[in-house]
Amino acid sequence: MRFERALLITALLALSLLLPACTAATQAPGGPGASVGPKRTREQNIELGRQHKTAADLFKALRDEAKGGQKLEWNRLPDWSGVYSRPLDRGFNFDIDQPKDVQTTAKLTPEYQAKLVKRLEDLKKDIEWDPISTCAPPGVPRWLTEPFLREFIVTPNQTWLINEMVNDIRRVYTDGRDHIPEEDRVPIPNGDTIGFWDGPRLIMHTNQLKAGIYQRGNPDYTDQVETVEIWQKTDDRTMGVDVWVYDPPALVEPWYVYHTYLKLSDPPRIQYWDCGENKNNSVFQNKEGTTEFRSLGYSEEKNTEKSK
Amino acid sequence: MKSTVVFALIAAVAILASSAPAAAHHSSAMFDKTKVITVEGVVKKWELTNPHSWLWVDVVDKNGKTVQWGFEAEGPSTLARAGIRPSDFKNGTKIKITGNPLKNGNPQAIWIDAVRESDGKKFDPRAGFAVK
């Protein structure tokens, strides 16, 4: 009897020691108790950007810090399910932490500072032309700012970051491949993104991007722009993204910002965007440099009509 | 109901300018965010399209002439987030609708809000950008 009781106690003790280990072994990255990586303040993240001359350097440093990262498996994927959107309660700027009384938190070169000043002066006169007015995709890094529906699809070798706007998908290759060779790179809106997983964090590097604007009333970026991003769920409802932007012709130092996307409780289904399906959405840049509709009015015969 | 223009070109308060909708793909520079118009009329066509939807309303002006007003809003999923559905505006639906008009004087505006006469339901497209 005494022996049986001792055996039972020993078994229970062993079980209590083994259970946490088993849970950790089967737990998906990002689950409760998962590693969240080094916690840095905004100032420390700004400084981290400054410490690395290029986006590629920063990405390599983060990969070294994570000892190369970990390979995902189908039965241990982080739960990034749901439909998300960017909250606009703090405005539309690329840096949502930008104080209201400053033009930008980016440290711009004189040429790009002058461009921003001109843009803001024009805005005061209601002169504005958005380069995506003809249905071009927003492109990265602007992609991060758009206020529409998003889905994040995780697989072991690729993660798809989807924005419903113009059916836009960023493919993040996490299978260990490198970027396209430099001599074969052609600027494209969403560029080329590679990444790795470090616990619940997706760390990625994007190059091969096309010039654009961060958002209306925000600075320009050039086709030398590159980003390093760390994506991580901070709670069941919130996706947070640390972003470092490198763009030597336009930025005198990397621009660090933090983006947040919130999961919607009752989202509609994401629909296909045919940006040219309604002629009433067709605009042009007039001789004053601002935006004007081509023609407006509905057709009695057809519900919608393609833009001419 | 005989549709009538209720009133036009009210001086707007500054807050209206700051709360103008975030347009999906083009600037709203062509609209006068310092002015607000409100009209009553009958829905003639409901174009639920991306990146912008258009609600077309026949409005009878003070001279008895029917004017075709167009109100621009966001695309279908953003409107759905605001509780605005395809079935809300069947042709012939009587509404009172408010917006910031075009600067060039043409009868089109950014849709700010609307009220359906049959049940008093309100429709604010900008509510679709709230994340909840």
mmCIF file of C-alpha atoms in Angstrom, chain A:
data_model
loop_
_atom_site.group_PDB
_atom_site.id
_atom_site.type_symbol
_atom_site.label_atom_id
_atom_site.label_comp_id
_atom_site.label_asym_id
_atom_site.label_seq_id
_atom_site.Cartn_x
_atom_site.Cartn_y
_atom_site.Cartn_z
ATOM 1 C CA MET A 1 0.000 0.000 0.000
ATOM 2 C CA ARG A 2 2.772 2.390 0.988
ATOM 3 C CA PHE A 3 4.648 1.405 -2.143
ATOM 4 C CA GLU A 4 1.558 2.016 -4.331
ATOM 5 C CA ARG A 5 1.027 5.447 -2.766
ATOM 6 C CA ALA A 6 4.655 6.349 -3.366
ATOM 7 C CA LEU A 7 4.348 5.167 -6.971
ATOM 8 C CA LEU A 8 1.233 7.286 -7.467
ATOM 9 C CA ILE A 9 2.907 10.386 -6.041
ATOM 10 C CA THR A 10 5.959 9.801 -8.203
ATOM 11 C CA ALA A 11 3.769 9.374 -11.287
ATOM 12 C CA LEU A 12 1.859 12.575 -10.530
ATOM 13 C CA LEU A 13 5.081 14.484 -9.997
ATOM 14 C CA ALA A 14 6.488 13.187 -13.262
ATOM 15 C CA LEU A 15 3.289 14.120 -15.064
ATOM 16 C CA SER A 16 3.326 17.638 -13.636
ATOM 17 C CA LEU A 17 6.879 18.071 -14.866
ATOM 18 C CA LEU A 18 6.207 16.598 -18.298
ATOM 19 C CA LEU A 19 2.951 18.415 -19.107
ATOM 20 C CA PRO A 20 4.418 21.890 -19.621
ATOM 21 C CA ALA A 21 7.135 20.465 -21.806
ATOM 22 C CA CYS A 22 4.577 18.603 -23.922
ATOM 23 C CA THR A 23 2.446 21.740 -24.242
ATOM 24 C CA ALA A 24 5.451 23.765 -25.352
ATOM 25 C CA ALA A 25 6.352 21.125 -27.908
ATOM 26 C CA THR A 26 2.919 21.134 -29.544
ATOM 27 C CA GLN A 27 2.134 24.819 -29.121
ATOM 28 C CA ALA A 28 2.039 26.897 -32.281
ATOM 29 C CA PRO A 29 4.296 29.934 -32.511
ATOM 30 C CA GLY A 30 2.504 32.939 -31.134
ATOM 31 C CA GLY A 31 0.421 30.914 -28.710
ATOM 32 C CA PRO A 32 0.199 31.779 -25.046
ATOM 33 C CA GLY A 33 3.604 31.854 -23.466
ATOM 34 C CA ALA A 34 5.433 31.890 -26.778
ATOM 35 C CA SER A 35 8.615 33.900 -27.043
ATOM 36 C CA VAL A 36 7.970 37.419 -28.249
ATOM 37 C CA GLY A 37 11.563 38.330 -29.024
ATOM 38 C CA PRO A 38 13.486 41.269 -27.635
ATOM 39 C CA LYS A 39 11.254 44.091 -26.418
ATOM 40 C CA ARG A 40 12.500 47.439 -27.612
ATOM 41 C CA THR A 41 11.093 50.902 -27.130
ATOM 42 C CA ARG A 42 10.416 53.173 -30.094
ATOM 43 C CA GLU A 43 13.638 55.046 -29.330
ATOM 44 C CA GLN A 44 15.589 51.786 -29.234
ATOM 45 C CA ASN A 45 14.087 50.747 -32.556
ATOM 46 C CA ILE A 46 15.034 54.100 -34.069
ATOM 47 C CA GLU A 47 18.560 53.589 -32.766
ATOM 48 C CA LEU A 48 18.618 50.012 -34.095
ATOM 49 C CA GLY A 49 17.921 51.373 -37.563
ATOM 50 C CA ARG A 50 20.704 53.927 -37.240
ATOM 51 C CA GLN A 51 23.163 51.205 -36.247
ATOM 52 C CA HIS A 52 22.779 49.482 -39.611
ATOM 53 C CA LYS A 53 23.737 51.153 -42.832
ATOM 54 C CA THR A 54 21.355 49.238 -45.076
ATOM 55 C CA ALA A 55 18.123 47.308 -44.766
ATOM 56 C CA ALA A 56 20.017 44.171 -45.750
ATOM 57 C CA ASP A 57 22.444 44.761 -42.864
ATOM 58 C CA LEU A 58 19.606 45.164 -40.365
ATOM 59 C CA PHE A 59 17.855 42.061 -41.692
ATOM 60 C CA LYS A 60 21.062 40.040 -41.358
ATOM 61 C CA ALA A 61 21.579 41.309 -37.805
ATOM 62 C CA LEU A 62 18.049 40.283 -36.841
ATOM 63 C CA ARG A 63 18.575 36.871 -38.426
ATOM 64 C CA ASP A 64 21.838 36.443 -36.540
ATOM 65 C CA GLU A 65 20.106 37.519 -33.319
ATOM 66 C CA ALA A 66 17.483 34.800 -33.943
ATOM 67 C CA LYS A 67 20.220 32.278 -34.795
ATOM 68 C CA GLY A 68 18.725 31.854 -38.257
ATOM 69 C CA GLY A 69 15.137 31.519 -37.070
ATOM 70 C CA GLN A 70 12.968 28.407 -37.090
ATOM 71 C CA LYS A 71 11.229 26.471 -39.813
ATOM 72 C CA LEU A 72 7.432 26.371 -39.587
ATOM 73 C CA GLU A 73 5.538 23.098 -39.829
ATOM 74 C CA TRP A 74 1.966 22.581 -41.002
ATOM 75 C CA ASN A 75 0.852 21.327 -37.588
ATOM 76 C CA ARG A 76 2.440 24.251 -35.749
ATOM 77 C CA LEU A 77 1.402 27.434 -37.510
ATOM 78 C CA PRO A 78 0.666 30.694 -35.701
ATOM 79 C CA ASP A 79 -3.003 31.645 -35.689
ATOM 80 C CA TRP A 80 -3.206 34.751 -37.849
ATOM 81 C CA SER A 81 -6.743 33.960 -38.995
ATOM 82 C CA GLY A 82 -9.437 36.595 -39.301
ATOM 83 C CA VAL A 83 -10.040 39.808 -41.205
ATOM 84 C CA TYR A 84 -8.160 42.860 -40.034
ATOM 85 C CA SER A 85 -8.090 46.564 -40.807
ATOM 86 C CA ARG A 86 -6.022 49.581 -39.951
ATOM 87 C CA PRO A 87 -7.633 51.836 -37.339
ATOM 88 C CA LEU A 88 -7.840 55.438 -38.520
ATOM 89 C CA ASP A 89 -8.465 57.045 -35.152
ATOM 90 C CA ARG A 90 -4.952 58.483 -35.206
ATOM 91 C CA GLY A 91 -5.085 59.566 -38.824
ATOM 92 C CA PHE A 92 -3.860 58.466 -42.179
ATOM 93 C CA ASN A 93 -0.135 59.245 -41.977
ATOM 94 C CA PHE A 94 2.586 56.662 -42.589
ATOM 95 C CA ASP A 95 3.668 57.287 -39.013
ATOM 96 C CA ILE A 96 0.558 57.162 -36.852
ATOM 97 C CA ASP A 97 2.609 58.589 -34.001
ATOM 98 C CA GLN A 98 3.342 61.758 -35.982
ATOM 99 C CA PRO A 99 2.372 64.794 -33.875
ATOM 100 C CA LYS A 100 -0.231 67.029 -35.506
ATOM 101 C CA ASP A 101 2.037 70.049 -35.620
ATOM 102 C CA VAL A 102 4.885 68.467 -37.610
ATOM 103 C CA GLN A 103 5.082 67.776 -41.325
ATOM 104 C CA THR A 104 6.654 64.349 -40.958
ATOM 105 C CA THR A 105 8.746 62.331 -38.530
ATOM 106 C CA ALA A 106 10.994 61.210 -41.393
ATOM 107 C CA LYS A 107 14.463 62.760 -41.602
ATOM 108 C CA LEU A 108 14.398 63.826 -45.234
ATOM 109 C CA THR A 109 17.194 64.907 -47.509
ATOM 110 C CA PRO A 110 16.886 68.557 -48.609
ATOM 111 C CA GLU A 111 15.535 67.577 -52.030
ATOM 112 C CA TYR A 112 12.751 65.418 -50.586
ATOM 113 C CA GLN A 113 12.025 67.878 -47.790
ATOM 114 C CA ALA A 114 11.437 70.520 -50.476
ATOM 115 C CA LYS A 115 9.120 68.140 -52.330
ATOM 116 C CA LEU A 116 7.114 67.558 -49.163
ATOM 117 C CA VAL A 117 6.862 71.276 -48.413
ATOM 118 C CA LYS A 118 5.594 71.870 -51.953
ATOM 119 C CA ARG A 119 3.048 69.060 -51.595
ATOM 120 C CA LEU A 120 1.734 70.469 -48.333
ATOM 121 C CA GLU A 121 1.565 73.997 -49.740
ATOM 122 C CA ASP A 122 -0.385 72.682 -52.722
ATOM 123 C CA LEU A 123 -2.718 70.828 -50.400
ATOM 124 C CA LYS A 124 -3.595 74.057 -48.647
ATOM 125 C CA LYS A 125 -4.709 75.316 -52.077
ATOM 126 C CA ASP A 126 -6.624 72.065 -52.707
ATOM 127 C CA ILE A 127 -4.142 71.040 -55.379
ATOM 128 C CA GLU A 128 -3.621 67.310 -55.057
ATOM 129 C CA TRP A 129 -2.955 64.412 -57.371
ATOM 130 C CA ASP A 130 -2.518 60.910 -56.007
ATOM 131 C CA PRO A 131 -0.354 58.649 -58.189
ATOM 132 C CA ILE A 132 -2.730 55.735 -57.608
ATOM 133 C CA SER A 133 -5.711 57.687 -58.994
ATOM 134 C CA THR A 134 -5.613 55.647 -62.183
ATOM 135 C CA CYS A 135 -5.971 52.413 -60.201
ATOM 136 C CA ALA A 136 -2.280 51.646 -59.785
ATOM 137 C CA PRO A 137 -1.602 49.561 -56.668
ATOM 138 C CA PRO A 138 -0.408 51.532 -53.631
ATOM 139 C CA GLY A 139 2.851 49.584 -53.472
ATOM 140 C CA VAL A 140 5.130 49.039 -50.485
ATOM 141 C CA PRO A 141 5.740 50.817 -48.113
ATOM 142 C CA ARG A 142 2.478 52.758 -48.698
ATOM 143 C CA TRP A 143 0.675 49.389 -48.701
ATOM 144 C CA LEU A 144 0.978 49.408 -44.902
ATOM 145 C CA THR A 145 -1.183 52.520 -44.553
ATOM 146 C CA GLU A 146 -4.293 51.691 -46.579
ATOM 147 C CA PRO A 147 -7.481 51.417 -44.507
ATOM 148 C CA PHE A 148 -9.156 48.432 -46.147
ATOM 149 C CA LEU A 149 -9.689 44.772 -45.244
ATOM 150 C CA ARG A 150 -6.697 42.498 -44.755
ATOM 151 C CA GLU A 151 -6.034 38.800 -44.349
ATOM 152 C CA PHE A 152 -2.758 37.169 -43.326
ATOM 153 C CA ILE A 153 -2.299 33.620 -44.617
ATOM 154 C CA VAL A 154 0.531 31.631 -43.065
ATOM 155 C CA THR A 155 2.045 28.489 -44.580
ATOM 156 C CA PRO A 156 5.427 26.927 -43.784
ATOM 157 C CA ASN A 157 7.165 28.261 -46.891
ATOM 158 C CA GLN A 158 5.208 31.428 -47.716
ATOM 159 C CA THR A 159 3.092 33.960 -45.907
ATOM 160 C CA TRP A 160 0.600 36.022 -47.883
ATOM 161 C CA LEU A 161 -0.226 39.495 -46.632
ATOM 162 C CA ILE A 162 -3.435 40.445 -48.405
ATOM 163 C CA ASN A 163 -5.058 43.851 -48.767
ATOM 164 C CA GLU A 164 -8.446 43.828 -50.493
ATOM 165 C CA MET A 165 -7.538 47.085 -52.251
ATOM 166 C CA VAL A 166 -6.876 46.205 -55.897
ATOM 167 C CA ASN A 167 -6.642 42.523 -54.844
ATOM 168 C CA ASP A 168 -3.164 43.183 -53.503
ATOM 169 C CA ILE A 169 -1.000 40.340 -52.168
ATOM 170 C CA ARG A 170 2.507 40.520 -50.728
ATOM 171 C CA ARG A 171 4.211 37.138 -50.846
ATOM 172 C CA VAL A 172 6.776 36.589 -48.132
ATOM 173 C CA TYR A 173 9.093 33.690 -48.936
ATOM 174 C CA THR A 174 10.193 31.904 -45.773
ATOM 175 C CA ASP A 175 11.667 28.812 -47.442
ATOM 176 C CA GLY A 176 15.214 30.060 -47.173
ATOM 177 C CA ARG A 177 15.554 31.472 -50.668
ATOM 178 C CA ASP A 178 17.493 34.667 -51.268
ATOM 179 C CA HIS A 179 16.400 37.782 -53.163
ATOM 180 C CA ILE A 180 16.472 37.965 -56.944
ATOM 181 C CA PRO A 181 20.038 38.757 -58.081
ATOM 182 C CA GLU A 182 20.678 42.496 -58.178
ATOM 183 C CA GLU A 183 21.341 42.561 -61.918
ATOM 184 C CA ASP A 184 17.903 41.038 -62.569
ATOM 185 C CA ARG A 185 15.855 43.277 -60.297
ATOM 186 C CA VAL A 186 13.174 45.457 -61.865
ATOM 187 C CA PRO A 187 11.182 47.863 -59.640
ATOM 188 C CA ILE A 188 7.696 46.492 -58.926
ATOM 189 C CA PRO A 189 4.992 47.841 -56.577
ATOM 190 C CA ASN A 190 5.281 45.241 -53.819
ATOM 191 C CA GLY A 191 8.914 44.335 -54.453
ATOM 192 C CA ASP A 192 10.510 41.044 -53.478
ATOM 193 C CA THR A 193 10.194 39.867 -49.888
ATOM 194 C CA ILE A 194 12.083 37.158 -48.024
ATOM 195 C CA GLY A 195 11.731 36.367 -44.354
ATOM 196 C CA PHE A 196 12.118 33.958 -41.488
ATOM 197 C CA TRP A 197 10.223 33.048 -38.335
ATOM 198 C CA ASP A 198 11.591 33.625 -34.864
ATOM 199 C CA GLY A 199 8.989 32.158 -32.525
ATOM 200 C CA PRO A 200 5.806 34.144 -33.151
ATOM 201 C CA ARG A 201 7.599 36.867 -35.120
ATOM 202 C CA LEU A 202 7.814 37.065 -38.913
ATOM 203 C CA ILE A 203 10.905 39.067 -39.791
ATOM 204 C CA MET A 204 11.173 40.164 -43.398
ATOM 205 C CA HIS A 205 13.149 42.215 -45.877
ATOM 206 C CA THR A 206 11.723 43.805 -49.014
ATOM 207 C CA ASN A 207 13.670 45.284 -51.911
ATOM 208 C CA GLN A 208 13.095 45.796 -55.638
ATOM 209 C CA LEU A 209 10.417 48.405 -54.961
ATOM 210 C CA LYS A 210 8.941 51.114 -57.120
ATOM 211 C CA ALA A 211 8.957 54.827 -56.264
ATOM 212 C CA GLY A 212 5.797 56.285 -54.763
ATOM 213 C CA ILE A 213 4.390 58.289 -51.879
ATOM 214 C CA TYR A 214 3.960 57.085 -48.294
ATOM 215 C CA GLN A 215 0.416 58.477 -48.285
ATOM 216 C CA ARG A 216 -1.315 61.684 -49.320
ATOM 217 C CA GLY A 217 0.267 64.640 -47.565
ATOM 218 C CA ASN A 218 3.300 62.469 -46.794
ATOM 219 C CA PRO A 219 6.785 62.323 -48.363
ATOM 220 C CA ASP A 220 7.886 60.568 -51.555
ATOM 221 C CA TYR A 221 10.074 57.489 -51.700
ATOM 222 C CA THR A 222 12.354 56.402 -54.509
ATOM 223 C CA ASP A 223 12.854 53.068 -56.235
ATOM 224 C CA GLN A 224 15.848 52.530 -53.956
ATOM 225 C CA VAL A 225 13.537 52.177 -50.971
ATOM 226 C CA GLU A 226 13.813 48.972 -48.907
ATOM 227 C CA THR A 227 12.037 47.858 -45.749
ATOM 228 C CA VAL A 228 12.668 45.569 -42.812
ATOM 229 C CA GLU A 229 9.511 44.560 -40.951
ATOM 230 C CA ILE A 230 8.743 42.497 -37.863
ATOM 231 C CA TRP A 231 5.162 41.206 -37.807
ATOM 232 C CA GLN A 232 3.796 39.838 -34.560
ATOM 233 C CA LYS A 233 0.422 39.388 -32.910
ATOM 234 C CA THR A 234 0.436 41.244 -29.622
ATOM 235 C CA ASP A 235 -2.896 39.818 -28.482
ATOM 236 C CA ASP A 236 -5.705 37.795 -30.030
ATOM 237 C CA ARG A 237 -7.082 40.831 -31.834
ATOM 238 C CA THR A 238 -4.017 42.909 -32.657
ATOM 239 C CA MET A 239 -1.282 42.586 -35.253
ATOM 240 C CA GLY A 240 1.674 44.896 -34.690
ATOM 241 C CA VAL A 241 4.370 45.682 -37.222
ATOM 242 C CA ASP A 242 7.739 47.314 -36.620
ATOM 243 C CA VAL A 243 8.915 48.934 -39.848
ATOM 244 C CA TRP A 244 12.303 50.353 -40.775
ATOM 245 C CA VAL A 245 12.475 52.145 -44.118
ATOM 246 C CA TYR A 246 15.797 52.748 -45.849
ATOM 247 C CA ASP A 247 15.919 55.072 -48.855
ATOM 248 C CA PRO A 248 19.255 56.923 -49.182
ATOM 249 C CA PRO A 249 18.176 59.449 -51.841
ATOM 250 C CA ALA A 250 15.196 60.562 -49.729
ATOM 251 C CA LEU A 251 16.032 59.698 -46.117
ATOM 252 C CA VAL A 252 19.143 60.795 -44.230
ATOM 253 C CA GLU A 253 18.541 57.981 -41.744
ATOM 254 C CA PRO A 254 16.189 54.986 -41.579
ATOM 255 C CA TRP A 255 12.583 55.863 -40.799
ATOM 256 C CA TYR A 256 11.120 53.707 -38.026
ATOM 257 C CA VAL A 257 7.320 53.486 -37.638
ATOM 258 C CA TYR A 258 4.906 51.087 -35.951
ATOM 259 C CA HIS A 259 1.702 49.903 -37.584
ATOM 260 C CA THR A 260 -1.277 48.203 -36.000
ATOM 261 C CA TYR A 261 -4.090 46.192 -37.561
ATOM 262 C CA LEU A 262 -7.141 45.111 -35.579
ATOM 263 C CA LYS A 263 -9.258 42.015 -36.155
ATOM 264 C CA LEU A 264 -12.869 42.811 -37.030
ATOM 265 C CA SER A 265 -15.553 41.058 -35.003
ATOM 266 C CA ASP A 266 -18.068 40.768 -37.852
ATOM 267 C CA PRO A 267 -16.248 41.407 -41.123
ATOM 268 C CA PRO A 268 -17.841 41.361 -44.553
ATOM 269 C CA ARG A 269 -16.404 39.065 -47.200
ATOM 270 C CA ILE A 270 -13.522 40.433 -49.193
ATOM 271 C CA GLN A 271 -14.608 41.159 -52.743
ATOM 272 C CA TYR A 272 -12.738 41.389 -55.995
ATOM 273 C CA TRP A 273 -11.806 44.941 -56.983
ATOM 274 C CA ASP A 274 -12.256 45.877 -60.621
ATOM 275 C CA CYS A 275 -11.024 49.409 -60.240
ATOM 276 C CA GLY A 276 -12.173 50.426 -63.729
ATOM 277 C CA GLU A 277 -15.668 48.961 -63.598
ATOM 278 C CA ASN A 278 -17.453 52.271 -63.087
ATOM 279 C CA LYS A 279 -16.718 55.181 -65.418
ATOM 280 C CA ASN A 280 -17.724 57.557 -62.626
ATOM 281 C CA ASN A 281 -14.474 56.699 -60.851
ATOM 282 C CA SER A 282 -12.316 57.870 -63.738
ATOM 283 C CA VAL A 283 -10.253 60.968 -62.905
ATOM 284 C CA PHE A 284 -7.396 62.910 -64.490
ATOM 285 C CA GLN A 285 -4.790 65.475 -63.449
ATOM 286 C CA ASN A 286 -5.819 68.849 -64.870
ATOM 287 C CA LYS A 287 -3.499 71.644 -65.980
ATOM 288 C CA GLU A 288 -3.497 73.127 -62.478
ATOM 289 C CA GLY A 289 -2.109 69.832 -61.250
ATOM 290 C CA THR A 290 -5.122 68.741 -59.266
ATOM 291 C CA THR A 291 -7.722 66.002 -59.575
ATOM 292 C CA GLU A 292 -10.803 66.228 -61.743
ATOM 293 C CA PHE A 293 -13.502 63.788 -62.808
ATOM 294 C CA ARG A 294 -13.652 62.939 -66.494
ATOM 295 C CA SER A 295 -17.420 62.764 -66.685
ATOM 296 C CA LEU A 296 -20.159 61.870 -64.290
ATOM 297 C CA GLY A 297 -23.602 60.413 -64.709
ATOM 298 C CA TYR A 298 -25.223 57.033 -64.840
ATOM 299 C CA SER A 299 -26.214 54.953 -67.794
ATOM 300 C CA GLU A 300 -29.857 53.869 -68.000
ATOM 301 C CA GLU A 301 -28.974 50.791 -70.015
ATOM 302 C CA LYS A 302 -26.253 49.247 -67.928
ATOM 303 C CA ASN A 303 -25.627 49.268 -64.232
ATOM 304 C CA THR A 304 -21.950 49.938 -64.736
ATOM 305 C CA GLU A 305 -19.786 50.821 -67.641
ATOM 306 C CA LYS A 306 -16.075 50.290 -68.148
ATOM 307 C CA SER A 307 -13.851 53.338 -68.089
ATOM 308 C CA LYS A 308 -12.898 54.507 -71.501
#
